[in-house]
Amino acid sequence: MKSKELSVDFRDRIVSRHRSGEGYRKISAALKVPMSTVTSIIRKWKKFGTTRTLPRVGRPARLGNRGRRALVREVTRNLMVTLTELQHCSIKRGEPSRRTTISAAPHKSGLFGRVARRKPLLSKMFAKKNLKDSQIMRNKILWSDETKIELFGLNAKRHVWRKPGTAHHLANTIPTVKHGGGSIMLWGCFSVGGTGRLVRIEGKMNAAMYRDILDENMLQSALDLRLGRRFIFQQDNDSKHTAKITKEWLRNNSVNVLEWPSQSPDLNPIEDLWRDLKMAVHRRSPSNLMELERFCKEEWEKLPRNRSL
């Protein structure tokens, strides 16, 4: 419960004793008030030159500083605590329990309720190991992946400045055709030294075709990028990548493979290069699949080296 406010004369007596040289503890014992009260009154006098109650701006907060700090502690201790649980904690302390009052406390400390993002479960040990690998070995990693590029359809949102009611005007739309007008599948690789080879995948790729792509392009890319003999090859856990014949080829060629988590978000930095490639190619408006493939290879070689990682 809130204590009774001290009179102005009593507060002046505290300041007077302080000015005569008495210490906080002695004043507290002589006047039988808590030392924290003595400290607060003297601090206020030093700051504002008066012990009188200063005019407040607006309505006083229903929740005191102590209650607000308690709520913030609860939130920081358990980031998924609900507003109802915070209400119960506030009621137990005999403090205001309105939802708006309680939610305002963490808001003042920069904490806001948001929907938690879903993220694949990665062990702390793997995350720590992955960070260490990326810091020490990233200069030796050859990253790889496959992607699909459509002839008439960039798989990304585009924003356009337009007036109300003009959403379907030709200038404000992205032209599309059924099934994208055809597409090509590409395999590519890169390292901090730049982009490696980019290969078109003919038909549906299986493990044998993937092995041939590695045999004809991956080792040569590592050589061109000067990664040395002890480079590390990255690939995701696609069934073609983990097939028996693929593992056998990698083992026979003494290729070190970067361990990749079974539940993995798109951690592969090649995703940024795919996006840049698609944007650059579609700015050139290829008219057929042969042009699309040629533009892809030309733009792949133009990607800046510092964009890789």
Short mmCIF file of C-alpha atoms in Angstrom, two decimals:
data_model
loop_
_atom_site.label_atom_id
_atom_site.label_comp_id
_atom_site.label_asym_id
_atom_site.label_seq_id
_atom_site.Cartn_x
_atom_site.Cartn_y
_atom_site.Cartn_z
CA MET A 1 0.00 0.00 0.00
CA LYS A 2 1.12 3.56 -0.70
CA SER A 3 2.44 5.33 2.41
CA LYS A 4 1.21 8.74 3.61
CA GLU A 5 3.00 11.70 2.04
CA LEU A 6 5.33 13.60 4.42
CA SER A 7 4.54 17.23 5.11
CA VAL A 8 6.62 20.04 3.63
CA ASP A 9 7.80 21.11 7.13
CA PHE A 10 9.02 17.60 7.87
CA ARG A 11 10.90 17.44 4.57
CA ASP A 12 12.45 20.85 5.29
CA ARG A 13 13.68 19.51 8.65
CA ILE A 14 15.47 16.68 6.84
CA VAL A 15 17.17 19.14 4.48
CA SER A 16 18.08 21.44 7.37
CA ARG A 17 19.80 18.59 9.24
CA HIS A 18 21.60 17.62 6.05
CA ARG A 19 22.86 21.16 5.53
CA SER A 20 24.15 21.25 9.12
CA GLY A 21 26.38 18.29 8.32
CA GLU A 22 24.42 15.30 9.64
CA GLY A 23 24.70 12.06 7.70
CA TYR A 24 21.81 10.20 6.09
CA ARG A 25 21.85 7.39 8.62
CA LYS A 26 21.84 9.77 11.59
CA ILE A 27 18.94 11.79 10.13
CA SER A 28 16.99 8.57 9.52
CA ALA A 29 17.47 7.39 13.10
CA ALA A 30 16.67 10.78 14.66
CA LEU A 31 13.46 11.40 12.68
CA LYS A 32 12.44 7.71 12.48
CA VAL A 33 12.01 7.60 8.70
CA PRO A 34 13.57 5.11 6.25
CA MET A 35 17.00 6.09 4.96
CA SER A 36 15.71 5.65 1.38
CA THR A 37 13.14 8.41 2.10
CA VAL A 38 15.88 10.69 3.42
CA THR A 39 18.00 10.03 0.35
CA SER A 40 15.09 10.70 -2.02
CA ILE A 41 14.14 14.01 -0.36
CA ILE A 42 17.71 15.31 -0.31
CA ARG A 43 18.28 14.26 -3.92
CA LYS A 44 15.12 16.11 -4.96
CA TRP A 45 16.20 19.22 -3.04
CA LYS A 46 19.63 19.19 -4.72
CA LYS A 47 18.09 18.83 -8.16
CA PHE A 48 15.14 21.26 -7.94
CA GLY A 49 16.06 23.50 -4.97
CA THR A 50 12.80 22.73 -3.15
CA THR A 51 11.15 19.98 -1.13
CA ARG A 52 7.62 20.85 -2.22
CA THR A 53 5.65 18.57 -4.51
CA LEU A 54 6.16 19.74 -8.07
CA PRO A 55 3.18 19.98 -10.45
CA ARG A 56 2.69 16.78 -12.43
CA VAL A 57 2.16 16.63 -16.20
CA GLY A 58 -1.00 14.66 -16.94
CA ARG A 59 -2.61 11.97 -14.86
CA PRO A 60 -0.33 10.08 -12.45
CA ALA A 61 0.49 6.53 -13.55
CA ARG A 62 -1.69 3.88 -11.90
CA LEU A 63 1.29 1.53 -11.76
CA GLY A 64 4.30 2.63 -9.75
CA ASN A 65 7.94 2.25 -10.75
CA ARG A 66 8.37 -0.77 -8.49
CA GLY A 67 5.41 -2.56 -10.08
CA ARG A 68 6.59 -1.69 -13.56
CA ARG A 69 10.08 -3.04 -12.87
CA ALA A 70 8.56 -6.24 -11.48
CA LEU A 71 6.53 -6.76 -14.65
CA VAL A 72 9.56 -6.11 -16.86
CA ARG A 73 11.54 -8.67 -14.84
CA GLU A 74 8.79 -11.23 -15.38
CA VAL A 75 8.79 -10.60 -19.12
CA THR A 76 12.57 -10.73 -19.53
CA ARG A 77 12.71 -13.91 -17.41
CA ASN A 78 10.08 -15.61 -19.59
CA LEU A 79 9.68 -14.02 -23.02
CA MET A 80 6.58 -16.13 -23.74
CA VAL A 81 4.67 -15.19 -20.59
CA THR A 82 1.07 -14.25 -21.38
CA LEU A 83 -0.71 -11.04 -20.43
CA THR A 84 -3.12 -13.07 -18.27
CA GLU A 85 -0.20 -14.52 -16.30
CA LEU A 86 1.19 -11.02 -15.80
CA GLN A 87 -2.23 -9.94 -14.52
CA HIS A 88 -2.20 -12.69 -11.88
CA CYS A 89 1.31 -11.63 -10.77
CA SER A 90 0.17 -8.02 -10.47
CA ILE A 91 -2.93 -9.00 -8.42
CA LYS A 92 -0.76 -11.01 -6.00
CA ARG A 93 1.33 -7.89 -5.35
CA GLY A 94 -1.81 -5.81 -4.75
CA GLU A 95 -1.24 -3.64 -7.79
CA PRO A 96 -3.51 -2.53 -10.69
CA SER A 97 -4.51 -5.40 -12.95
CA ARG A 98 -6.05 -3.78 -16.03
CA ARG A 99 -4.66 -5.29 -19.22
CA THR A 100 -3.88 -1.91 -20.77
CA THR A 101 -2.03 -0.81 -17.63
CA ILE A 102 0.02 -4.00 -17.49
CA SER A 103 0.88 -4.08 -21.20
CA ALA A 104 2.08 -0.46 -21.02
CA ALA A 105 4.83 -1.42 -18.54
CA PRO A 106 6.92 -3.59 -20.90
CA HIS A 107 6.13 -1.20 -23.77
CA LYS A 108 7.99 1.58 -21.94
CA SER A 109 11.04 -0.72 -21.79
CA GLY A 110 10.86 -1.46 -25.51
CA LEU A 111 9.23 -4.89 -25.17
CA PHE A 112 6.22 -5.55 -27.41
CA GLY A 113 4.08 -8.65 -27.89
CA ARG A 114 4.64 -10.21 -31.32
CA VAL A 115 3.87 -13.57 -32.91
CA ALA A 116 6.91 -15.84 -32.47
CA ARG A 117 8.55 -16.84 -35.73
CA ARG A 118 8.82 -20.57 -36.44
CA LYS A 119 12.39 -21.74 -36.87
CA PRO A 120 13.84 -25.22 -37.47
CA LEU A 121 15.22 -26.78 -34.30
CA LEU A 122 19.02 -26.65 -34.31
CA SER A 123 21.05 -27.89 -31.37
CA LYS A 124 23.24 -25.36 -29.58
CA MET A 125 26.26 -27.56 -30.24
CA PHE A 126 25.59 -27.62 -33.98
CA ALA A 127 24.91 -23.86 -34.10
CA LYS A 128 28.17 -23.18 -32.22
CA LYS A 129 30.10 -25.54 -34.46
CA ASN A 130 28.54 -24.03 -37.58
CA LEU A 131 29.51 -20.52 -36.47
CA LYS A 132 33.08 -21.61 -35.78
CA ASP A 133 33.30 -23.34 -39.16
CA SER A 134 31.99 -20.26 -40.95
CA GLN A 135 34.54 -18.00 -39.24
CA ILE A 136 37.57 -20.22 -39.77
CA MET A 137 36.84 -22.21 -42.91
CA ARG A 138 34.60 -19.96 -45.02
CA ASN A 139 37.48 -19.08 -47.35
CA LYS A 140 37.82 -22.77 -48.24
CA ILE A 141 34.13 -23.58 -48.81
CA LEU A 142 32.67 -24.18 -52.25
CA TRP A 143 28.92 -23.55 -51.99
CA SER A 144 26.52 -25.21 -54.44
CA ASP A 145 22.82 -25.48 -55.20
CA GLU A 146 20.20 -25.86 -57.94
CA THR A 147 17.53 -23.38 -58.97
CA LYS A 148 14.75 -22.99 -61.53
CA ILE A 149 14.50 -19.89 -63.69
CA GLU A 150 11.30 -19.24 -65.64
CA LEU A 151 11.21 -17.53 -69.02
CA PHE A 152 8.32 -15.15 -68.27
CA GLY A 153 7.98 -15.06 -64.54
CA LEU A 154 10.22 -13.71 -61.84
CA ASN A 155 9.38 -15.56 -58.64
CA ALA A 156 9.56 -12.49 -56.42
CA LYS A 157 7.28 -9.67 -55.33
CA ARG A 158 7.75 -6.36 -57.08
CA HIS A 159 6.52 -3.02 -55.79
CA VAL A 160 5.15 -0.33 -58.09
CA TRP A 161 4.14 3.29 -57.48
CA ARG A 162 0.60 3.72 -58.78
CA LYS A 163 -2.58 5.71 -58.26
CA PRO A 164 -5.75 4.18 -56.76
CA GLY A 165 -7.80 2.23 -59.29
CA THR A 166 -4.86 1.59 -61.65
CA ALA A 167 -3.77 -1.81 -60.29
CA HIS A 168 -4.53 -3.58 -63.59
CA HIS A 169 -3.07 -0.97 -65.93
CA LEU A 170 -0.45 -2.53 -68.19
CA ALA A 171 2.38 -0.40 -66.82
CA ASN A 172 1.57 -1.49 -63.26
CA THR A 173 1.52 -5.27 -63.84
CA ILE A 174 4.04 -8.05 -64.38
CA PRO A 175 3.19 -10.11 -67.49
CA THR A 176 2.81 -13.85 -66.88
CA VAL A 177 1.89 -16.85 -68.98
CA LYS A 178 0.70 -20.31 -68.02
CA HIS A 179 3.47 -22.36 -66.39
CA GLY A 180 5.84 -19.42 -66.81
CA GLY A 181 6.33 -20.01 -70.56
CA GLY A 182 8.91 -22.68 -69.88
CA SER A 183 11.87 -22.80 -67.55
CA ILE A 184 15.37 -24.19 -67.10
CA MET A 185 17.07 -25.82 -64.14
CA LEU A 186 20.58 -24.71 -63.25
CA TRP A 187 23.36 -26.01 -61.03
CA GLY A 188 25.95 -23.54 -59.85
CA CYS A 189 28.67 -23.04 -57.28
CA PHE A 190 30.71 -20.20 -55.82
CA SER A 191 33.19 -19.29 -53.09
CA VAL A 192 34.58 -16.09 -51.60
CA GLY A 193 36.81 -15.92 -54.67
CA GLY A 194 33.84 -15.55 -57.02
CA THR A 195 31.44 -17.65 -59.05
CA GLY A 196 32.28 -21.10 -60.34
CA ARG A 197 30.66 -22.94 -63.23
CA LEU A 198 26.96 -22.66 -64.06
CA VAL A 199 25.41 -25.69 -65.77
CA ARG A 200 22.00 -26.29 -67.28
CA ILE A 201 20.33 -29.50 -66.11
CA GLU A 202 18.67 -31.30 -68.99
CA GLY A 203 15.51 -33.17 -68.02
CA LYS A 204 14.84 -34.46 -64.54
CA MET A 205 18.02 -34.81 -62.54
CA ASN A 206 18.77 -38.09 -60.78
CA ALA A 207 21.72 -39.19 -58.67
CA ALA A 208 23.74 -40.39 -61.69
CA MET A 209 23.25 -37.07 -63.49
CA TYR A 210 24.23 -35.16 -60.34
CA ARG A 211 27.40 -37.25 -60.03
CA ASP A 212 28.31 -36.40 -63.64
CA ILE A 213 27.76 -32.68 -62.98
CA LEU A 214 30.16 -32.86 -60.04
CA ASP A 215 32.68 -34.83 -62.06
CA GLU A 216 32.66 -32.38 -64.97
CA ASN A 217 32.25 -29.07 -63.15
CA MET A 218 32.78 -29.09 -59.40
CA LEU A 219 36.48 -30.03 -59.24
CA GLN A 220 37.32 -27.67 -62.10
CA SER A 221 35.48 -24.82 -60.34
CA ALA A 222 37.48 -25.44 -57.16
CA LEU A 223 40.67 -25.33 -59.25
CA ASP A 224 39.64 -22.13 -61.07
CA LEU A 225 38.78 -20.44 -57.76
CA ARG A 226 42.13 -21.52 -56.26
CA LEU A 227 40.59 -23.19 -53.23
CA GLY A 228 43.45 -25.65 -52.88
CA ARG A 229 43.33 -29.41 -52.44
CA ARG A 230 41.75 -29.30 -48.97
CA PHE A 231 38.65 -27.30 -49.87
CA ILE A 232 35.22 -28.08 -48.36
CA PHE A 233 32.22 -28.77 -50.55
CA GLN A 234 28.74 -27.72 -49.45
CA GLN A 235 25.49 -29.29 -50.62
CA ASP A 236 22.09 -29.68 -48.98
CA ASN A 237 20.47 -32.96 -47.95
CA ASP A 238 18.55 -33.59 -51.17
CA SER A 239 18.19 -37.32 -51.86
CA LYS A 240 20.36 -37.02 -55.00
CA HIS A 241 23.13 -35.43 -52.96
CA THR A 242 23.09 -38.14 -50.31
CA ALA A 243 22.68 -41.09 -52.70
CA LYS A 244 25.13 -43.98 -52.51
CA ILE A 245 26.78 -43.27 -55.87
CA THR A 246 27.21 -39.59 -54.98
CA LYS A 247 28.84 -40.40 -51.64
CA GLU A 248 31.09 -42.95 -53.35
CA TRP A 249 32.23 -40.39 -55.95
CA LEU A 250 32.96 -37.80 -53.26
CA ARG A 251 34.92 -40.35 -51.24
CA ASN A 252 36.92 -41.56 -54.27
CA ASN A 253 37.86 -37.97 -55.11
CA SER A 254 38.79 -37.13 -51.48
CA VAL A 255 36.24 -34.31 -51.27
CA ASN A 256 35.49 -33.01 -47.78
CA VAL A 257 31.76 -32.34 -47.45
CA LEU A 258 30.39 -29.71 -45.07
CA GLU A 259 27.99 -31.23 -42.54
CA TRP A 260 24.50 -29.84 -43.15
CA PRO A 261 21.65 -30.00 -40.58
CA SER A 262 18.70 -32.24 -41.35
CA GLN A 263 16.27 -29.43 -40.49
CA SER A 264 17.84 -26.46 -42.17
CA PRO A 265 16.48 -23.04 -43.10
CA ASP A 266 17.97 -21.49 -46.23
CA LEU A 267 21.39 -20.84 -44.71
CA ASN A 268 23.13 -21.22 -48.05
CA PRO A 269 24.43 -17.79 -49.17
CA ILE A 270 24.04 -18.83 -52.81
CA GLU A 271 20.35 -17.94 -52.44
CA ASP A 272 21.33 -14.25 -52.63
CA LEU A 273 23.22 -14.90 -55.86
CA TRP A 274 20.25 -16.73 -57.40
CA ARG A 275 18.04 -13.74 -56.65
CA ASP A 276 20.54 -11.29 -58.20
CA LEU A 277 20.91 -13.54 -61.23
CA LYS A 278 17.16 -13.78 -61.82
CA MET A 279 16.71 -10.03 -61.51
CA ALA A 280 19.55 -9.34 -63.95
CA VAL A 281 18.37 -11.92 -66.50
CA HIS A 282 14.75 -10.77 -66.54
CA ARG A 283 15.83 -7.16 -67.04
CA ARG A 284 17.17 -8.36 -70.41
CA SER A 285 13.78 -9.93 -71.35
CA PRO A 286 14.86 -13.23 -72.98
CA SER A 287 12.44 -14.39 -75.69
CA ASN A 288 13.21 -18.13 -75.66
CA LEU A 289 14.88 -20.79 -73.53
CA MET A 290 18.16 -20.65 -75.46
CA GLU A 291 18.41 -16.92 -74.82
CA LEU A 292 17.46 -17.50 -71.20
CA GLU A 293 20.34 -19.96 -70.74
CA ARG A 294 22.82 -17.67 -72.50
CA PHE A 295 21.77 -14.64 -70.48
CA CYS A 296 22.04 -16.66 -67.27
CA LYS A 297 25.63 -17.66 -67.99
CA GLU A 298 26.61 -14.13 -69.02
CA GLU A 299 25.06 -12.51 -65.95
CA TRP A 300 26.49 -15.21 -63.66
CA GLU A 301 30.00 -14.23 -64.67
CA LYS A 302 29.20 -10.54 -64.09
CA LEU A 303 28.09 -10.99 -60.48
CA PRO A 304 30.46 -8.98 -58.26
CA ARG A 305 32.93 -10.99 -56.20
CA ASN A 306 32.12 -9.11 -52.98
CA ARG A 307 28.43 -10.13 -53.37
CA SER A 308 29.29 -13.78 -52.79
CA LEU A 309 29.62 -13.68 -48.99
#
